[in-house]
PDB file of C-alpha atoms in Angstrom:
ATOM      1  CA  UNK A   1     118.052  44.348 101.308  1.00  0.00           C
ATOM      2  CA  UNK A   2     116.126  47.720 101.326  1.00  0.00           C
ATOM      3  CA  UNK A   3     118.104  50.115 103.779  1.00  0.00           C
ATOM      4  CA  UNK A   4     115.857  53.271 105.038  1.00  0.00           C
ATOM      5  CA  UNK A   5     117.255  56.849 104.228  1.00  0.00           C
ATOM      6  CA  UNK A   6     118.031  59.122 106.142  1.00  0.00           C
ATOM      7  CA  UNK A   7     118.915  63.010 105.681  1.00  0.00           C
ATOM      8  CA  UNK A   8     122.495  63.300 106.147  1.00  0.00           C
ATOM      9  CA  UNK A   9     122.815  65.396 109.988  1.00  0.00           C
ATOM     10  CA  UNK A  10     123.786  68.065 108.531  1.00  0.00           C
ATOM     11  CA  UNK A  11     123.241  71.141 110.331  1.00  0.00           C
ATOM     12  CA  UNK A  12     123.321  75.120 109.190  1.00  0.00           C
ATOM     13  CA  UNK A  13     125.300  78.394 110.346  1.00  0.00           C
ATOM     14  CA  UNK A  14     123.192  81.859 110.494  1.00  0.00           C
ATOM     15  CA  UNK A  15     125.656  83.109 107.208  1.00  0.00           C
ATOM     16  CA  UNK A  16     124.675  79.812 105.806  1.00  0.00           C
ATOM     17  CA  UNK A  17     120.817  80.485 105.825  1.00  0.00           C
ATOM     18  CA  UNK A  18     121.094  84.225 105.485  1.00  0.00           C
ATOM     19  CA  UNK A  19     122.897  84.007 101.609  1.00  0.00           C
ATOM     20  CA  UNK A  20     120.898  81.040 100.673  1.00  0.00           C
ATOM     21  CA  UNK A  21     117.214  82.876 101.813  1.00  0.00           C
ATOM     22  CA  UNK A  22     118.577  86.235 101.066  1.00  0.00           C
ATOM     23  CA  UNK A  23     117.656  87.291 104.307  1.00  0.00           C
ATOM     24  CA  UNK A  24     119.654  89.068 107.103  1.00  0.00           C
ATOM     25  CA  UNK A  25     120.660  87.397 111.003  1.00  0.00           C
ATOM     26  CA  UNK A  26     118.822  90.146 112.533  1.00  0.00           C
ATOM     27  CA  UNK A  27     115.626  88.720 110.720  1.00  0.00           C
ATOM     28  CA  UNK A  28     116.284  84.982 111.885  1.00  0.00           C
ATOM     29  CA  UNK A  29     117.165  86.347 115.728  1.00  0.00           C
ATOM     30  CA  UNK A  30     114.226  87.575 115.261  1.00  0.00           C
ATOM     31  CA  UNK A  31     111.962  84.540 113.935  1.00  0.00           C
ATOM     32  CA  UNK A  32     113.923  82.648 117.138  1.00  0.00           C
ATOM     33  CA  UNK A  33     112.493  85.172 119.867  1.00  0.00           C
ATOM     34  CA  UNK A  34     109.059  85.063 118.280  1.00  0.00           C
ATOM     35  CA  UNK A  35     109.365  81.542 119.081  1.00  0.00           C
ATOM     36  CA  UNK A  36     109.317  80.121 115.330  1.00  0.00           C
ATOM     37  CA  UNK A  37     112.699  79.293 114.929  1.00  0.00           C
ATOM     38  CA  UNK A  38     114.754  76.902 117.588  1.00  0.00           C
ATOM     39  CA  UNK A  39     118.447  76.305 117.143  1.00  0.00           C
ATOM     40  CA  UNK A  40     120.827  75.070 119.208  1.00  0.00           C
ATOM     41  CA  UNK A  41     124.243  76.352 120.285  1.00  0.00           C
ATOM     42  CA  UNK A  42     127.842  75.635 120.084  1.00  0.00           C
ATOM     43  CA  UNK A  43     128.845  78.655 122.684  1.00  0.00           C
ATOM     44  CA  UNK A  44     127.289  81.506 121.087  1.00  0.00           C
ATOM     45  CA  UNK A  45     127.097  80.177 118.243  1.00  0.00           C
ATOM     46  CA  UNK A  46     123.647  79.184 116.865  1.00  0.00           C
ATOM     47  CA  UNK A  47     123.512  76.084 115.060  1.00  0.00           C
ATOM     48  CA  UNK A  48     120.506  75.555 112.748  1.00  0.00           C
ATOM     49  CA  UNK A  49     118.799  72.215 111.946  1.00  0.00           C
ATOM     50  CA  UNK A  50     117.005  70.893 108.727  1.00  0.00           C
ATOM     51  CA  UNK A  51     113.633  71.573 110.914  1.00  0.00           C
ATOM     52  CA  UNK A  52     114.826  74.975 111.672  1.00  0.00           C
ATOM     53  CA  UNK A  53     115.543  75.158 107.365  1.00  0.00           C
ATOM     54  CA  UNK A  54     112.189  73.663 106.532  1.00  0.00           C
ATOM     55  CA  UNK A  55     110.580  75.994 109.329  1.00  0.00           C
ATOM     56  CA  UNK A  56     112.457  79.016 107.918  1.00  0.00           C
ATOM     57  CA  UNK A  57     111.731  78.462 104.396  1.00  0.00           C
ATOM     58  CA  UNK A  58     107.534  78.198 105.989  1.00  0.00           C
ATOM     59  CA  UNK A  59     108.358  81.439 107.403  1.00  0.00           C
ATOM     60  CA  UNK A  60     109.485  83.500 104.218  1.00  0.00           C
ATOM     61  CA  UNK A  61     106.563  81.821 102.346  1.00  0.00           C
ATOM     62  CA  UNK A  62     104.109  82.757 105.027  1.00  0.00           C
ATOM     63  CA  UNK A  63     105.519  86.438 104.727  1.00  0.00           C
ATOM     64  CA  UNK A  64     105.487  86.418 100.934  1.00  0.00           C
ATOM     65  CA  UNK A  65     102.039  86.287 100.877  1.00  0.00           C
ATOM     66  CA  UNK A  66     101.091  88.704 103.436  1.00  0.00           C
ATOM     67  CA  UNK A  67     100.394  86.430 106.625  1.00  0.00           C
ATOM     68  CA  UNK A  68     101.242  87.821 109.948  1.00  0.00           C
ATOM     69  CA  UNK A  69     104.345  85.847 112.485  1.00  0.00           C
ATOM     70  CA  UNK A  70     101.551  85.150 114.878  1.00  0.00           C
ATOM     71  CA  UNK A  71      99.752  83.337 112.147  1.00  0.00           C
ATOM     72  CA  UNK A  72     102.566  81.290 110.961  1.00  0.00           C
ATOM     73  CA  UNK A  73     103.144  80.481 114.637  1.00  0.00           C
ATOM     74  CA  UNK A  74      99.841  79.270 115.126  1.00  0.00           C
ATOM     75  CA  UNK A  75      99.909  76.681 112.374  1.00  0.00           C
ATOM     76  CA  UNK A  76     103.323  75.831 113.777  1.00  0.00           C
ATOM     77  CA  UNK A  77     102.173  74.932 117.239  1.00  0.00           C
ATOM     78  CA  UNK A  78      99.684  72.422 115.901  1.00  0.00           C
ATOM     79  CA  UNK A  79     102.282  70.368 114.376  1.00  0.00           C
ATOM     80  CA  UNK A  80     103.239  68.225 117.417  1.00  0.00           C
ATOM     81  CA  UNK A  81      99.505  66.644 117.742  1.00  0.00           C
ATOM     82  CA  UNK A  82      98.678  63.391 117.011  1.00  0.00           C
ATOM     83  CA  UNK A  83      96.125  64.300 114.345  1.00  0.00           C
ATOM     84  CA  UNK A  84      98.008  63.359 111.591  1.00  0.00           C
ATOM     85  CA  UNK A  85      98.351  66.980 110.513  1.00  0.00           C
ATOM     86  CA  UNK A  86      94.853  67.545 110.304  1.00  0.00           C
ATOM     87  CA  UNK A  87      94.615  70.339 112.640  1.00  0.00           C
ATOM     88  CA  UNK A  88      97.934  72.056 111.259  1.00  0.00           C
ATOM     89  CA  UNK A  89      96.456  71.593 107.596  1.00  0.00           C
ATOM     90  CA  UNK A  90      93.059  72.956 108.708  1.00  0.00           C
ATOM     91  CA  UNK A  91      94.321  76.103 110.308  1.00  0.00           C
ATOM     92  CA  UNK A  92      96.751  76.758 107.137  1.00  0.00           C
ATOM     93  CA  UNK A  93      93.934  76.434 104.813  1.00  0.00           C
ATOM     94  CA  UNK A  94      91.497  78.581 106.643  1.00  0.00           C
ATOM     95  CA  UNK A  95      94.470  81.472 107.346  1.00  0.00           C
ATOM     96  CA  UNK A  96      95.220  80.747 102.986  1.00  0.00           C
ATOM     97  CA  UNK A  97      91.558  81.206 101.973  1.00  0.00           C
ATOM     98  CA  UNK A  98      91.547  84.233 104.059  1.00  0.00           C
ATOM     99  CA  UNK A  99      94.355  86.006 102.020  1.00  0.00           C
ATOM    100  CA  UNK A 100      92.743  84.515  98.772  1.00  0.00           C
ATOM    101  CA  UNK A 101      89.945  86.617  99.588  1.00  0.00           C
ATOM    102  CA  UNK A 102      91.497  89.831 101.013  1.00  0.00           C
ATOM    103  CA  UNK A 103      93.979  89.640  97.632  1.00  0.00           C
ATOM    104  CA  UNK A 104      91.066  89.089  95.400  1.00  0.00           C
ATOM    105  CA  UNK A 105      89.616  92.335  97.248  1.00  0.00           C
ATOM    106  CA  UNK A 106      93.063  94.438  96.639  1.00  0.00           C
ATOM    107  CA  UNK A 107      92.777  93.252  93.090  1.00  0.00           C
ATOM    108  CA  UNK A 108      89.128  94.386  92.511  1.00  0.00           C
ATOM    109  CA  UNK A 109      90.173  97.725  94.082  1.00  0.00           C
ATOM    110  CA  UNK A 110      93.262  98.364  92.328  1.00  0.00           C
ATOM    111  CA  UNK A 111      91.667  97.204  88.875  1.00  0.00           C
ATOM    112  CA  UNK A 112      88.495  99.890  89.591  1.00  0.00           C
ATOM    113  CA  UNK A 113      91.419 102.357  90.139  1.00  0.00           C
ATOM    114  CA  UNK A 114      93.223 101.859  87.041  1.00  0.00           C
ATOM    115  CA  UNK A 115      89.664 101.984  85.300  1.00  0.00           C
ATOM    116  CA  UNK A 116      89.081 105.615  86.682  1.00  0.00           C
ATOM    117  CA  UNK A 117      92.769 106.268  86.026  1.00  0.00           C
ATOM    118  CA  UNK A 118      92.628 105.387  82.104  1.00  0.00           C
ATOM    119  CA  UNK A 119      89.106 107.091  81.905  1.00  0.00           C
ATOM    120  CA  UNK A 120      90.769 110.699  83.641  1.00  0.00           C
ATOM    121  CA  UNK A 121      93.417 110.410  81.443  1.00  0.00           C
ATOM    122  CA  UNK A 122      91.142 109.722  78.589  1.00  0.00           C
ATOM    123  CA  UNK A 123      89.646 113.351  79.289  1.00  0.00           C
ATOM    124  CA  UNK A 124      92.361 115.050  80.431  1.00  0.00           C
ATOM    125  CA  UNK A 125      94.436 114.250  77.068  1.00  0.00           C
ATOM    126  CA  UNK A 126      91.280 114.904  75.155  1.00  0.00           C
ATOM    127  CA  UNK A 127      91.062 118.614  77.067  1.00  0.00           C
ATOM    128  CA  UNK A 128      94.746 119.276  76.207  1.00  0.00           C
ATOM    129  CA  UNK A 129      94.034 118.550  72.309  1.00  0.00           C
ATOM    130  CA  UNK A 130      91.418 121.152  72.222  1.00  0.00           C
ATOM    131  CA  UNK A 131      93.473 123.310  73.974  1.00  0.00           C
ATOM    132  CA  UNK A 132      96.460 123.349  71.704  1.00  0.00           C
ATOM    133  CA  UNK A 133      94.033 123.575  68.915  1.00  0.00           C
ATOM    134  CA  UNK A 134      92.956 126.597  69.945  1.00  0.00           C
ATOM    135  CA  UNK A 135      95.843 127.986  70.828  1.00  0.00           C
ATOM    136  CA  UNK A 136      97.270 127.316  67.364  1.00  0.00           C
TER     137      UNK A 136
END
C-alpha cells in the first residue's frame, strides 16, 4: 500500500537560517517587516517554517540577481490564487526578462569600456616607449 509523504514538521531557529544562508537576523527581521517572511513565535522567539525556508531561499535569489523586495513581494502575493501559478509564473518571468535585458545592457556598456580601456592603454604604452627612447 502506497503511503503519501510528507516533509517531516520540522521547523527553523533565526541562528539556524542565518549560518545555513550566510545571512545575518537583522536581514531576516527585516524580510519579516517587509512582509515576505512570516514566522511564528514561541515567546519571543521566532520560529521559522519550511515555507518561510523556501520563501527565504526566493528572497536571496531574487537579490542575487538584482531584483528589488517590492518585486519579490509582488510575485509572492500572487501565490495564494487559484490560477494554478499562472499569474505568479507570469509576473516572475516578465520581472526575469526585465533584468535579462538591463544585464545584457551593463554588459554591452562595460565591454565598450574595456574596449576604450585596452585601446588608451594601447597608446599610452606606445607614448611611453618613444619616450624612453628618446630619453636614452
Amino acid at each position: 500500500m502506497l503511503t503519501k509523504l510528507r516533509r517531516p514538521a520540522s521547523t527553523f531557529t533565526i541562528t539556524q537560517l542565518c549560518r545555513e544562508f550566510s545571512t545575518t537576523p537583522r536581514a531576516l527581521r527585516y524580510y519579516e517587516e517587509q512582509g515576505l517572511l512570516s514566522p511564528s513565535r514561541d515567546g519571543q522567539a521566532r520560529i521559522y517554517s519550511y515555507r518561510d525556508r523556501a520563501r527565504l531561499i526566493l528572497i536571496l535569489r531574487g537579490k542575487s540577481v538584482g531584483l528589488a523586495l517590492a518585486e519579490i513581494r509582488d510575485i509572492f502575493d500572487l501565490y495564494g490564487r487559484d490560477d494554478g501559478l499562472i499569474a505568479q509564473n507570469t509576473q516572475a518571468l516578465r520581472k526575469y526578462r526585465e533584468r535579462i535585458a538591463a544585464f545584457e545592457a551593463q554588459r554591452a556598456e562595460i565591454d565598450t569600456a574595456i574596449e576604450v580601456l585596452h585601446a588608451a592603454s594601447a597608446a599610452l604604452e606606445q607614448e611611453l616607449s618613444k619616450a624612453g627612447r628618446a630619453a636614452a
